[in-house]
Amino acid sequence: MKKDFNFLFSADNDSKNIYFKDKFNTSLKKIHSENNNIDINYNILQGNNYISLIIHSISFEMYKLVLKSFKKDENTWSENKIIYITNHPYVDTSYCITNNIVHFLIAVNEEKTKSIIYKNINLDKNEKLQRETIIFENENISSCLIIKLKEVLWALWISDDKLYGCYSMNFGEDFSKPSVYKILKEENIKKVSYIENYEKKEIYITENNDYISFFLEEVLSNEFLGEINHKEISYNLKEKEEINVVNKEIKKLKEIVNNQKSQIMKLEYKLYKGRDL
């Protein structure tokens, strides 16, 4: 079976540009260029139909977060899409992709305060403007993380020695209210990167005496109450299928109750008619 090989790279002697080469027999194509004095830093996200570059760059003392995507079936690159721009270094950034939608969680340092900002962009649409949601503000924010876990999008961040978080069950349209998920006390929590299915991902871990604990899924599997679309929702990650079963049972129970009410009304009517006779 013939396979195609794609390469993305920047050279040590040419750190202002990113090059792309598909297969082995084509010439290099410059896909991104910056007038900066530092190396370009980028990460790769792999979606169903796209390969996306998340590019961090500095131009004219402005810090930019840029998205550039490669559409596999058309073999074409999109134009640069600026996700965020600021004149201060980012506190932290995190991103993931679901159903060809790239989700960004950005910790910024603006006007003497720090903020957690959520943005997304649909690669299937020619979007230039993205809605910006300020999720949280505090001067002691130190890191952030956005992940998808069992069909739920989680936004997480660390501030004042606490792990905060909120979640979206509709992939970014609405988020629950921020809550404290874990008080860190003396725990040494780090955000680490790893490779899964050739894609870079991130997770929070605790490290104590050379023992590493992947605690996050256990924390997020607890039940949280949130406000989404002005409706109170109770959602448990481990019991998604059970919730559907419970909903069906509730519907059956309502039908039984309604049927019993109908029978009682008929019986009361017969008794009433009997008294008239």
PDB file of C-alpha atoms in Angstrom:
ATOM      1  CA  MET A   1       0.000   0.000   0.000  1.00  0.00           C
ATOM      2  CA  LYS A   2       1.383   3.339  -1.007  1.00  0.00           C
ATOM      3  CA  LYS A   3       1.518   5.927   1.745  1.00  0.00           C
ATOM      4  CA  ASP A   4       2.094   9.666   1.552  1.00  0.00           C
ATOM      5  CA  PHE A   5       4.465  11.372   3.953  1.00  0.00           C
ATOM      6  CA  ASN A   6       4.022  14.977   5.072  1.00  0.00           C
ATOM      7  CA  PHE A   7       6.725  17.034   6.759  1.00  0.00           C
ATOM      8  CA  LEU A   8       6.498  20.264   8.770  1.00  0.00           C
ATOM      9  CA  PHE A   9       9.655  21.927  10.000  1.00  0.00           C
ATOM     10  CA  SER A  10      11.603  25.113  10.608  1.00  0.00           C
ATOM     11  CA  ALA A  11      15.368  25.211  10.168  1.00  0.00           C
ATOM     12  CA  ASP A  12      17.944  26.362  12.723  1.00  0.00           C
ATOM     13  CA  ASN A  13      19.349  28.872  10.257  1.00  0.00           C
ATOM     14  CA  ASP A  14      15.881  30.040   9.187  1.00  0.00           C
ATOM     15  CA  SER A  15      13.806  30.216  12.366  1.00  0.00           C
ATOM     16  CA  LYS A  16      11.339  32.808  11.015  1.00  0.00           C
ATOM     17  CA  ASN A  17       9.650  30.416   8.576  1.00  0.00           C
ATOM     18  CA  ILE A  18       7.693  27.150   8.653  1.00  0.00           C
ATOM     19  CA  TYR A  19       7.995  24.820   5.652  1.00  0.00           C
ATOM     20  CA  PHE A  20       5.805  22.016   4.402  1.00  0.00           C
ATOM     21  CA  LYS A  21       6.688  19.116   2.148  1.00  0.00           C
ATOM     22  CA  ASP A  22       4.262  16.437   0.999  1.00  0.00           C
ATOM     23  CA  LYS A  23       5.574  13.082  -0.206  1.00  0.00           C
ATOM     24  CA  PHE A  24       9.234  12.856  -1.210  1.00  0.00           C
ATOM     25  CA  ASN A  25       9.246  14.273  -4.709  1.00  0.00           C
ATOM     26  CA  THR A  26       7.893  17.801  -4.258  1.00  0.00           C
ATOM     27  CA  SER A  27       9.718  21.003  -3.473  1.00  0.00           C
ATOM     28  CA  LEU A  28       9.500  22.827  -0.171  1.00  0.00           C
ATOM     29  CA  LYS A  29       6.570  25.156   0.361  1.00  0.00           C
ATOM     30  CA  LYS A  30       6.782  28.051   2.799  1.00  0.00           C
ATOM     31  CA  ILE A  31       3.473  28.132   4.664  1.00  0.00           C
ATOM     32  CA  HIS A  32       4.190  30.678   7.394  1.00  0.00           C
ATOM     33  CA  SER A  33       6.613  33.534   7.890  1.00  0.00           C
ATOM     34  CA  GLU A  34       7.154  36.043  10.700  1.00  0.00           C
ATOM     35  CA  ASN A  35       9.311  39.124  11.093  1.00  0.00           C
ATOM     36  CA  ASN A  36      10.492  38.277  14.564  1.00  0.00           C
ATOM     37  CA  ASN A  37      13.752  37.755  16.390  1.00  0.00           C
ATOM     38  CA  ILE A  38      12.921  34.473  18.135  1.00  0.00           C
ATOM     39  CA  ASP A  39      12.182  30.956  17.003  1.00  0.00           C
ATOM     40  CA  ILE A  40       8.661  30.173  15.870  1.00  0.00           C
ATOM     41  CA  ASN A  41       6.945  27.791  18.247  1.00  0.00           C
ATOM     42  CA  TYR A  42       4.100  25.621  16.952  1.00  0.00           C
ATOM     43  CA  ASN A  43       2.064  22.559  17.834  1.00  0.00           C
ATOM     44  CA  ILE A  44       0.104  20.174  15.620  1.00  0.00           C
ATOM     45  CA  LEU A  45      -3.503  19.051  16.041  1.00  0.00           C
ATOM     46  CA  GLN A  46      -4.824  16.131  14.004  1.00  0.00           C
ATOM     47  CA  GLY A  47      -8.528  16.178  13.110  1.00  0.00           C
ATOM     48  CA  ASN A  48     -10.750  14.065  10.876  1.00  0.00           C
ATOM     49  CA  ASN A  49     -10.175  16.101   7.729  1.00  0.00           C
ATOM     50  CA  TYR A  50      -7.561  18.614   8.830  1.00  0.00           C
ATOM     51  CA  ILE A  51      -4.075  19.041  10.167  1.00  0.00           C
ATOM     52  CA  SER A  52      -3.904  22.254  12.185  1.00  0.00           C
ATOM     53  CA  LEU A  53      -0.907  24.295  13.275  1.00  0.00           C
ATOM     54  CA  ILE A  54      -1.176  26.377  16.428  1.00  0.00           C
ATOM     55  CA  ILE A  55       1.567  28.958  16.019  1.00  0.00           C
ATOM     56  CA  HIS A  56       3.006  31.168  18.756  1.00  0.00           C
ATOM     57  CA  SER A  57       4.919  34.114  17.367  1.00  0.00           C
ATOM     58  CA  ILE A  58       6.112  37.598  18.230  1.00  0.00           C
ATOM     59  CA  SER A  59       5.952  40.394  15.687  1.00  0.00           C
ATOM     60  CA  PHE A  60       6.604  44.041  16.476  1.00  0.00           C
ATOM     61  CA  GLU A  61       6.495  43.242  20.215  1.00  0.00           C
ATOM     62  CA  MET A  62       3.013  41.746  19.933  1.00  0.00           C
ATOM     63  CA  TYR A  63       2.340  38.176  21.028  1.00  0.00           C
ATOM     64  CA  LYS A  64       0.165  36.346  18.531  1.00  0.00           C
ATOM     65  CA  LEU A  65      -1.632  33.015  18.601  1.00  0.00           C
ATOM     66  CA  VAL A  66      -2.265  31.952  15.000  1.00  0.00           C
ATOM     67  CA  LEU A  67      -4.165  29.033  13.461  1.00  0.00           C
ATOM     68  CA  LYS A  68      -3.295  27.572  10.069  1.00  0.00           C
ATOM     69  CA  SER A  69      -4.980  24.427   8.734  1.00  0.00           C
ATOM     70  CA  PHE A  70      -4.259  21.911   6.011  1.00  0.00           C
ATOM     71  CA  LYS A  71      -7.301  20.305   4.361  1.00  0.00           C
ATOM     72  CA  LYS A  72      -6.318  16.746   3.547  1.00  0.00           C
ATOM     73  CA  ASP A  73      -8.737  15.922   0.735  1.00  0.00           C
ATOM     74  CA  GLU A  74      -8.003  19.164  -1.130  1.00  0.00           C
ATOM     75  CA  ASN A  75      -4.293  19.319  -0.304  1.00  0.00           C
ATOM     76  CA  THR A  76      -4.579  23.040   0.488  1.00  0.00           C
ATOM     77  CA  TRP A  77      -3.574  25.353   3.341  1.00  0.00           C
ATOM     78  CA  SER A  78      -5.870  27.956   4.827  1.00  0.00           C
ATOM     79  CA  GLU A  79      -4.974  31.582   5.375  1.00  0.00           C
ATOM     80  CA  ASN A  80      -3.576  32.605   8.752  1.00  0.00           C
ATOM     81  CA  LYS A  81      -6.307  33.139  11.338  1.00  0.00           C
ATOM     82  CA  ILE A  82      -5.299  35.211  14.344  1.00  0.00           C
ATOM     83  CA  ILE A  83      -6.912  33.692  17.430  1.00  0.00           C
ATOM     84  CA  TYR A  84      -5.549  36.146  19.987  1.00  0.00           C
ATOM     85  CA  ILE A  85      -3.095  39.029  20.087  1.00  0.00           C
ATOM     86  CA  THR A  86      -1.678  40.833  23.115  1.00  0.00           C
ATOM     87  CA  ASN A  87       1.289  42.978  24.100  1.00  0.00           C
ATOM     88  CA  HIS A  88       2.043  40.770  27.132  1.00  0.00           C
ATOM     89  CA  PRO A  89       3.410  37.218  27.168  1.00  0.00           C
ATOM     90  CA  TYR A  90       0.751  34.546  27.637  1.00  0.00           C
ATOM     91  CA  VAL A  91       0.495  33.011  31.092  1.00  0.00           C
ATOM     92  CA  ASP A  92      -0.416  29.704  29.426  1.00  0.00           C
ATOM     93  CA  THR A  93      -2.341  28.258  26.486  1.00  0.00           C
ATOM     94  CA  SER A  94      -4.077  24.977  25.756  1.00  0.00           C
ATOM     95  CA  TYR A  95      -6.054  23.581  22.814  1.00  0.00           C
ATOM     96  CA  CYS A  96      -7.798  20.495  21.519  1.00  0.00           C
ATOM     97  CA  ILE A  97      -9.889  19.517  18.486  1.00  0.00           C
ATOM     98  CA  THR A  98     -13.314  17.846  18.334  1.00  0.00           C
ATOM     99  CA  ASN A  99     -15.349  17.243  15.184  1.00  0.00           C
ATOM    100  CA  ASN A 100     -13.173  19.678  13.202  1.00  0.00           C
ATOM    101  CA  ILE A 101     -13.670  22.419  15.792  1.00  0.00           C
ATOM    102  CA  VAL A 102     -10.485  23.736  17.430  1.00  0.00           C
ATOM    103  CA  HIS A 103     -10.990  24.791  21.053  1.00  0.00           C
ATOM    104  CA  PHE A 104      -8.631  27.305  22.686  1.00  0.00           C
ATOM    105  CA  LEU A 105      -8.179  28.068  26.374  1.00  0.00           C
ATOM    106  CA  ILE A 106      -5.910  31.055  26.893  1.00  0.00           C
ATOM    107  CA  ALA A 107      -4.573  32.470  30.179  1.00  0.00           C
ATOM    108  CA  VAL A 108      -3.707  36.119  29.505  1.00  0.00           C
ATOM    109  CA  ASN A 109      -2.185  38.895  31.575  1.00  0.00           C
ATOM    110  CA  GLU A 110      -3.967  42.143  30.766  1.00  0.00           C
ATOM    111  CA  GLU A 111      -4.460  45.389  32.698  1.00  0.00           C
ATOM    112  CA  LYS A 112      -3.094  44.169  36.032  1.00  0.00           C
ATOM    113  CA  THR A 113      -5.299  41.087  36.109  1.00  0.00           C
ATOM    114  CA  LYS A 114      -5.217  37.637  34.580  1.00  0.00           C
ATOM    115  CA  SER A 115      -8.074  36.019  32.716  1.00  0.00           C
ATOM    116  CA  ILE A 116      -9.097  32.613  31.375  1.00  0.00           C
ATOM    117  CA  ILE A 117     -10.488  33.088  27.875  1.00  0.00           C
ATOM    118  CA  TYR A 118     -12.219  30.486  25.720  1.00  0.00           C
ATOM    119  CA  LYS A 119     -12.469  30.683  21.935  1.00  0.00           C
ATOM    120  CA  ASN A 120     -13.189  28.175  19.182  1.00  0.00           C
ATOM    121  CA  ILE A 121     -13.167  28.039  15.409  1.00  0.00           C
ATOM    122  CA  ASN A 122     -14.928  25.626  13.063  1.00  0.00           C
ATOM    123  CA  LEU A 123     -12.538  24.456  10.350  1.00  0.00           C
ATOM    124  CA  ASP A 124     -15.426  23.508   8.059  1.00  0.00           C
ATOM    125  CA  LYS A 125     -16.601  27.127   7.970  1.00  0.00           C
ATOM    126  CA  ASN A 126     -14.799  30.159   6.629  1.00  0.00           C
ATOM    127  CA  GLU A 127     -14.878  31.941   9.967  1.00  0.00           C
ATOM    128  CA  LYS A 128     -12.746  34.992  10.606  1.00  0.00           C
ATOM    129  CA  LEU A 129     -14.276  36.292  13.825  1.00  0.00           C
ATOM    130  CA  GLN A 130     -14.572  33.992  16.806  1.00  0.00           C
ATOM    131  CA  ARG A 131     -16.734  34.539  19.860  1.00  0.00           C
ATOM    132  CA  GLU A 132     -14.663  35.236  22.961  1.00  0.00           C
ATOM    133  CA  THR A 133     -15.806  34.083  26.395  1.00  0.00           C
ATOM    134  CA  ILE A 134     -14.131  35.263  29.598  1.00  0.00           C
ATOM    135  CA  ILE A 135     -14.568  32.321  31.953  1.00  0.00           C
ATOM    136  CA  PHE A 136     -12.605  33.478  34.999  1.00  0.00           C
ATOM    137  CA  GLU A 137     -10.512  36.388  36.298  1.00  0.00           C
ATOM    138  CA  ASN A 138      -7.926  36.384  39.078  1.00  0.00           C
ATOM    139  CA  GLU A 139      -4.443  37.834  39.465  1.00  0.00           C
ATOM    140  CA  ASN A 140      -2.956  34.485  40.570  1.00  0.00           C
ATOM    141  CA  ILE A 141      -3.797  32.263  37.575  1.00  0.00           C
ATOM    142  CA  SER A 142      -0.764  30.113  36.767  1.00  0.00           C
ATOM    143  CA  SER A 143      -1.820  27.574  34.122  1.00  0.00           C
ATOM    144  CA  CYS A 144      -4.766  26.296  32.075  1.00  0.00           C
ATOM    145  CA  LEU A 145      -5.867  23.118  30.303  1.00  0.00           C
ATOM    146  CA  ILE A 146      -8.696  22.202  27.931  1.00  0.00           C
ATOM    147  CA  ILE A 147      -9.491  18.563  27.207  1.00  0.00           C
ATOM    148  CA  LYS A 148     -12.284  16.375  25.905  1.00  0.00           C
ATOM    149  CA  LEU A 149     -13.163  13.470  28.139  1.00  0.00           C
ATOM    150  CA  LYS A 150     -16.035  11.118  27.281  1.00  0.00           C
ATOM    151  CA  GLU A 151     -17.895  13.608  25.077  1.00  0.00           C
ATOM    152  CA  VAL A 152     -17.574  16.474  27.548  1.00  0.00           C
ATOM    153  CA  LEU A 153     -15.333  19.510  27.041  1.00  0.00           C
ATOM    154  CA  TRP A 154     -13.514  20.512  30.232  1.00  0.00           C
ATOM    155  CA  ALA A 155     -11.837  23.873  30.880  1.00  0.00           C
ATOM    156  CA  LEU A 156      -9.441  23.716  33.848  1.00  0.00           C
ATOM    157  CA  TRP A 157      -7.014  26.147  35.448  1.00  0.00           C
ATOM    158  CA  ILE A 158      -4.923  26.627  38.581  1.00  0.00           C
ATOM    159  CA  SER A 159      -5.237  29.755  40.720  1.00  0.00           C
ATOM    160  CA  ASP A 160      -4.515  30.444  44.416  1.00  0.00           C
ATOM    161  CA  ASP A 161      -3.455  26.815  44.973  1.00  0.00           C
ATOM    162  CA  LYS A 162      -6.796  25.512  43.758  1.00  0.00           C
ATOM    163  CA  LEU A 163      -7.779  23.550  40.688  1.00  0.00           C
ATOM    164  CA  TYR A 164     -10.770  25.293  39.122  1.00  0.00           C
ATOM    165  CA  GLY A 165     -12.893  24.008  36.296  1.00  0.00           C
ATOM    166  CA  CYS A 166     -16.072  24.170  34.291  1.00  0.00           C
ATOM    167  CA  TYR A 167     -17.501  22.012  31.549  1.00  0.00           C
ATOM    168  CA  SER A 168     -19.545  22.153  28.378  1.00  0.00           C
ATOM    169  CA  MET A 169     -21.884  19.442  27.181  1.00  0.00           C
ATOM    170  CA  ASN A 170     -22.368  21.134  23.798  1.00  0.00           C
ATOM    171  CA  PHE A 171     -18.684  21.620  22.915  1.00  0.00           C
ATOM    172  CA  GLY A 172     -18.274  25.249  23.798  1.00  0.00           C
ATOM    173  CA  GLU A 173     -21.684  26.786  23.195  1.00  0.00           C
ATOM    174  CA  ASP A 174     -22.201  27.180  26.959  1.00  0.00           C
ATOM    175  CA  PHE A 175     -20.154  26.394  30.060  1.00  0.00           C
ATOM    176  CA  SER A 176     -21.151  25.560  33.593  1.00  0.00           C
ATOM    177  CA  LYS A 177     -20.296  27.963  36.392  1.00  0.00           C
ATOM    178  CA  PRO A 178     -16.627  27.743  37.517  1.00  0.00           C
ATOM    179  CA  SER A 179     -16.105  25.603  40.606  1.00  0.00           C
ATOM    180  CA  VAL A 180     -13.194  24.535  42.777  1.00  0.00           C
ATOM    181  CA  TYR A 181     -12.536  20.885  41.920  1.00  0.00           C
ATOM    182  CA  LYS A 182      -9.524  20.306  44.137  1.00  0.00           C
ATOM    183  CA  ILE A 183      -7.660  22.187  46.889  1.00  0.00           C
ATOM    184  CA  LEU A 184      -3.999  21.560  46.176  1.00  0.00           C
ATOM    185  CA  LYS A 185      -2.506  22.133  49.658  1.00  0.00           C
ATOM    186  CA  GLU A 186       1.099  20.940  49.336  1.00  0.00           C
ATOM    187  CA  GLU A 187       0.594  18.848  46.219  1.00  0.00           C
ATOM    188  CA  ASN A 188       3.022  19.347  43.380  1.00  0.00           C
ATOM    189  CA  ILE A 189       0.785  19.589  40.305  1.00  0.00           C
ATOM    190  CA  LYS A 190       2.273  19.869  36.829  1.00  0.00           C
ATOM    191  CA  LYS A 191       0.860  20.093  33.338  1.00  0.00           C
ATOM    192  CA  VAL A 192       2.663  17.586  31.129  1.00  0.00           C
ATOM    193  CA  SER A 193       2.509  16.743  27.440  1.00  0.00           C
ATOM    194  CA  TYR A 194       2.357  13.265  25.934  1.00  0.00           C
ATOM    195  CA  ILE A 195       1.867  11.671  22.529  1.00  0.00           C
ATOM    196  CA  GLU A 196      -1.238   9.612  21.770  1.00  0.00           C
ATOM    197  CA  ASN A 197      -1.977   8.365  18.244  1.00  0.00           C
ATOM    198  CA  TYR A 198       0.810  10.615  16.913  1.00  0.00           C
ATOM    199  CA  GLU A 199      -0.820  13.679  18.473  1.00  0.00           C
ATOM    200  CA  LYS A 200       0.437  15.853  21.303  1.00  0.00           C
ATOM    201  CA  LYS A 201      -1.931  16.022  24.290  1.00  0.00           C
ATOM    202  CA  GLU A 202      -1.794  17.521  27.784  1.00  0.00           C
ATOM    203  CA  ILE A 203      -2.888  16.493  31.263  1.00  0.00           C
ATOM    204  CA  TYR A 204      -2.429  17.546  34.886  1.00  0.00           C
ATOM    205  CA  ILE A 205      -0.512  15.153  37.139  1.00  0.00           C
ATOM    206  CA  THR A 206       0.709  15.154  40.727  1.00  0.00           C
ATOM    207  CA  GLU A 207       4.274  14.201  41.553  1.00  0.00           C
ATOM    208  CA  ASN A 208       5.344  13.138  45.029  1.00  0.00           C
ATOM    209  CA  ASN A 209       8.544  11.278  45.905  1.00  0.00           C
ATOM    210  CA  ASP A 210       9.002  10.075  42.321  1.00  0.00           C
ATOM    211  CA  TYR A 211       5.407   8.784  42.302  1.00  0.00           C
ATOM    212  CA  ILE A 212       3.234  10.181  39.526  1.00  0.00           C
ATOM    213  CA  SER A 213      -0.530  10.208  39.888  1.00  0.00           C
ATOM    214  CA  PHE A 214      -2.983  10.769  37.028  1.00  0.00           C
ATOM    215  CA  PHE A 215      -5.707  12.134  39.285  1.00  0.00           C
ATOM    216  CA  LEU A 216      -7.674  14.231  36.838  1.00  0.00           C
ATOM    217  CA  GLU A 217     -10.125  11.647  35.464  1.00  0.00           C
ATOM    218  CA  GLU A 218     -11.080  10.643  39.001  1.00  0.00           C
ATOM    219  CA  VAL A 219     -11.776  14.285  39.883  1.00  0.00           C
ATOM    220  CA  LEU A 220     -13.810  14.912  36.748  1.00  0.00           C
ATOM    221  CA  SER A 221     -15.809  11.715  37.150  1.00  0.00           C
ATOM    222  CA  ASN A 222     -17.487  13.193  40.218  1.00  0.00           C
ATOM    223  CA  GLU A 223     -20.895  14.760  39.801  1.00  0.00           C
ATOM    224  CA  PHE A 224     -21.058  18.515  39.277  1.00  0.00           C
ATOM    225  CA  LEU A 225     -24.078  20.802  39.080  1.00  0.00           C
ATOM    226  CA  GLY A 226     -23.919  23.671  36.630  1.00  0.00           C
ATOM    227  CA  GLU A 227     -26.010  26.274  34.867  1.00  0.00           C
ATOM    228  CA  ILE A 228     -26.190  25.789  31.099  1.00  0.00           C
ATOM    229  CA  ASN A 229     -28.804  27.647  29.084  1.00  0.00           C
ATOM    230  CA  HIS A 230     -30.400  28.665  32.417  1.00  0.00           C
ATOM    231  CA  LYS A 231     -31.243  25.041  33.221  1.00  0.00           C
ATOM    232  CA  GLU A 232     -29.737  23.153  36.143  1.00  0.00           C
ATOM    233  CA  ILE A 233     -28.005  20.000  34.938  1.00  0.00           C
ATOM    234  CA  SER A 234     -26.591  17.045  36.829  1.00  0.00           C
ATOM    235  CA  TYR A 235     -24.066  15.090  34.781  1.00  0.00           C
ATOM    236  CA  ASN A 236     -21.867  12.152  35.709  1.00  0.00           C
ATOM    237  CA  LEU A 237     -19.182  11.076  33.269  1.00  0.00           C
ATOM    238  CA  LYS A 238     -19.066   7.454  34.351  1.00  0.00           C
ATOM    239  CA  GLU A 239     -22.830   7.063  34.162  1.00  0.00           C
ATOM    240  CA  LYS A 240     -23.765   8.683  30.860  1.00  0.00           C
ATOM    241  CA  GLU A 241     -25.479   5.540  29.624  1.00  0.00           C
ATOM    242  CA  GLU A 242     -27.171   5.041  32.997  1.00  0.00           C
ATOM    243  CA  ILE A 243     -28.581   8.581  32.827  1.00  0.00           C
ATOM    244  CA  ASN A 244     -30.235   7.750  29.521  1.00  0.00           C
ATOM    245  CA  VAL A 245     -31.737   4.617  31.083  1.00  0.00           C
ATOM    246  CA  VAL A 246     -32.971   6.627  34.080  1.00  0.00           C
ATOM    247  CA  ASN A 247     -34.566   9.198  31.787  1.00  0.00           C
ATOM    248  CA  LYS A 248     -36.422   6.404  29.973  1.00  0.00           C
ATOM    249  CA  GLU A 249     -37.578   4.942  33.301  1.00  0.00           C
ATOM    250  CA  ILE A 250     -38.786   8.384  34.434  1.00  0.00           C
ATOM    251  CA  LYS A 251     -40.759   8.707  31.198  1.00  0.00           C
ATOM    252  CA  LYS A 252     -42.345   5.280  31.759  1.00  0.00           C
ATOM    253  CA  LEU A 253     -43.126   6.214  35.367  1.00  0.00           C
ATOM    254  CA  LYS A 254     -44.845   9.411  34.251  1.00  0.00           C
ATOM    255  CA  GLU A 255     -46.920   7.406  31.779  1.00  0.00           C
ATOM    256  CA  ILE A 256     -47.929   4.979  34.546  1.00  0.00           C
ATOM    257  CA  VAL A 257     -48.845   7.852  36.900  1.00  0.00           C
ATOM    258  CA  ASN A 258     -50.881   9.574  34.186  1.00  0.00           C
ATOM    259  CA  ASN A 259     -52.648   6.301  33.417  1.00  0.00           C
ATOM    260  CA  GLN A 260     -53.435   5.795  37.101  1.00  0.00           C
ATOM    261  CA  LYS A 261     -54.775   9.366  37.350  1.00  0.00           C
ATOM    262  CA  SER A 262     -56.996   8.691  34.365  1.00  0.00           C
ATOM    263  CA  GLN A 263     -58.339   5.486  35.953  1.00  0.00           C
ATOM    264  CA  ILE A 264     -58.983   7.287  39.256  1.00  0.00           C
ATOM    265  CA  MET A 265     -60.865  10.052  37.459  1.00  0.00           C
ATOM    266  CA  LYS A 266     -63.023   7.465  35.661  1.00  0.00           C
ATOM    267  CA  LEU A 267     -63.741   5.693  38.971  1.00  0.00           C
ATOM    268  CA  GLU A 268     -64.649   9.006  40.668  1.00  0.00           C
ATOM    269  CA  TYR A 269     -66.971   9.813  37.756  1.00  0.00           C
ATOM    270  CA  LYS A 270     -68.750   6.428  38.089  1.00  0.00           C
ATOM    271  CA  LEU A 271     -69.166   6.934  41.845  1.00  0.00           C
ATOM    272  CA  TYR A 272     -70.524  10.418  41.258  1.00  0.00           C
ATOM    273  CA  LYS A 273     -73.045   9.154  38.662  1.00  0.00           C
ATOM    274  CA  GLY A 274     -74.031   6.357  41.044  1.00  0.00           C
ATOM    275  CA  ARG A 275     -74.980   8.871  43.767  1.00  0.00           C
ATOM    276  CA  ASP A 276     -77.184  10.742  41.295  1.00  0.00           C
ATOM    277  CA  LEU A 277     -79.093   7.529  40.582  1.00  0.00           C
TER     278      LEU A 277
END
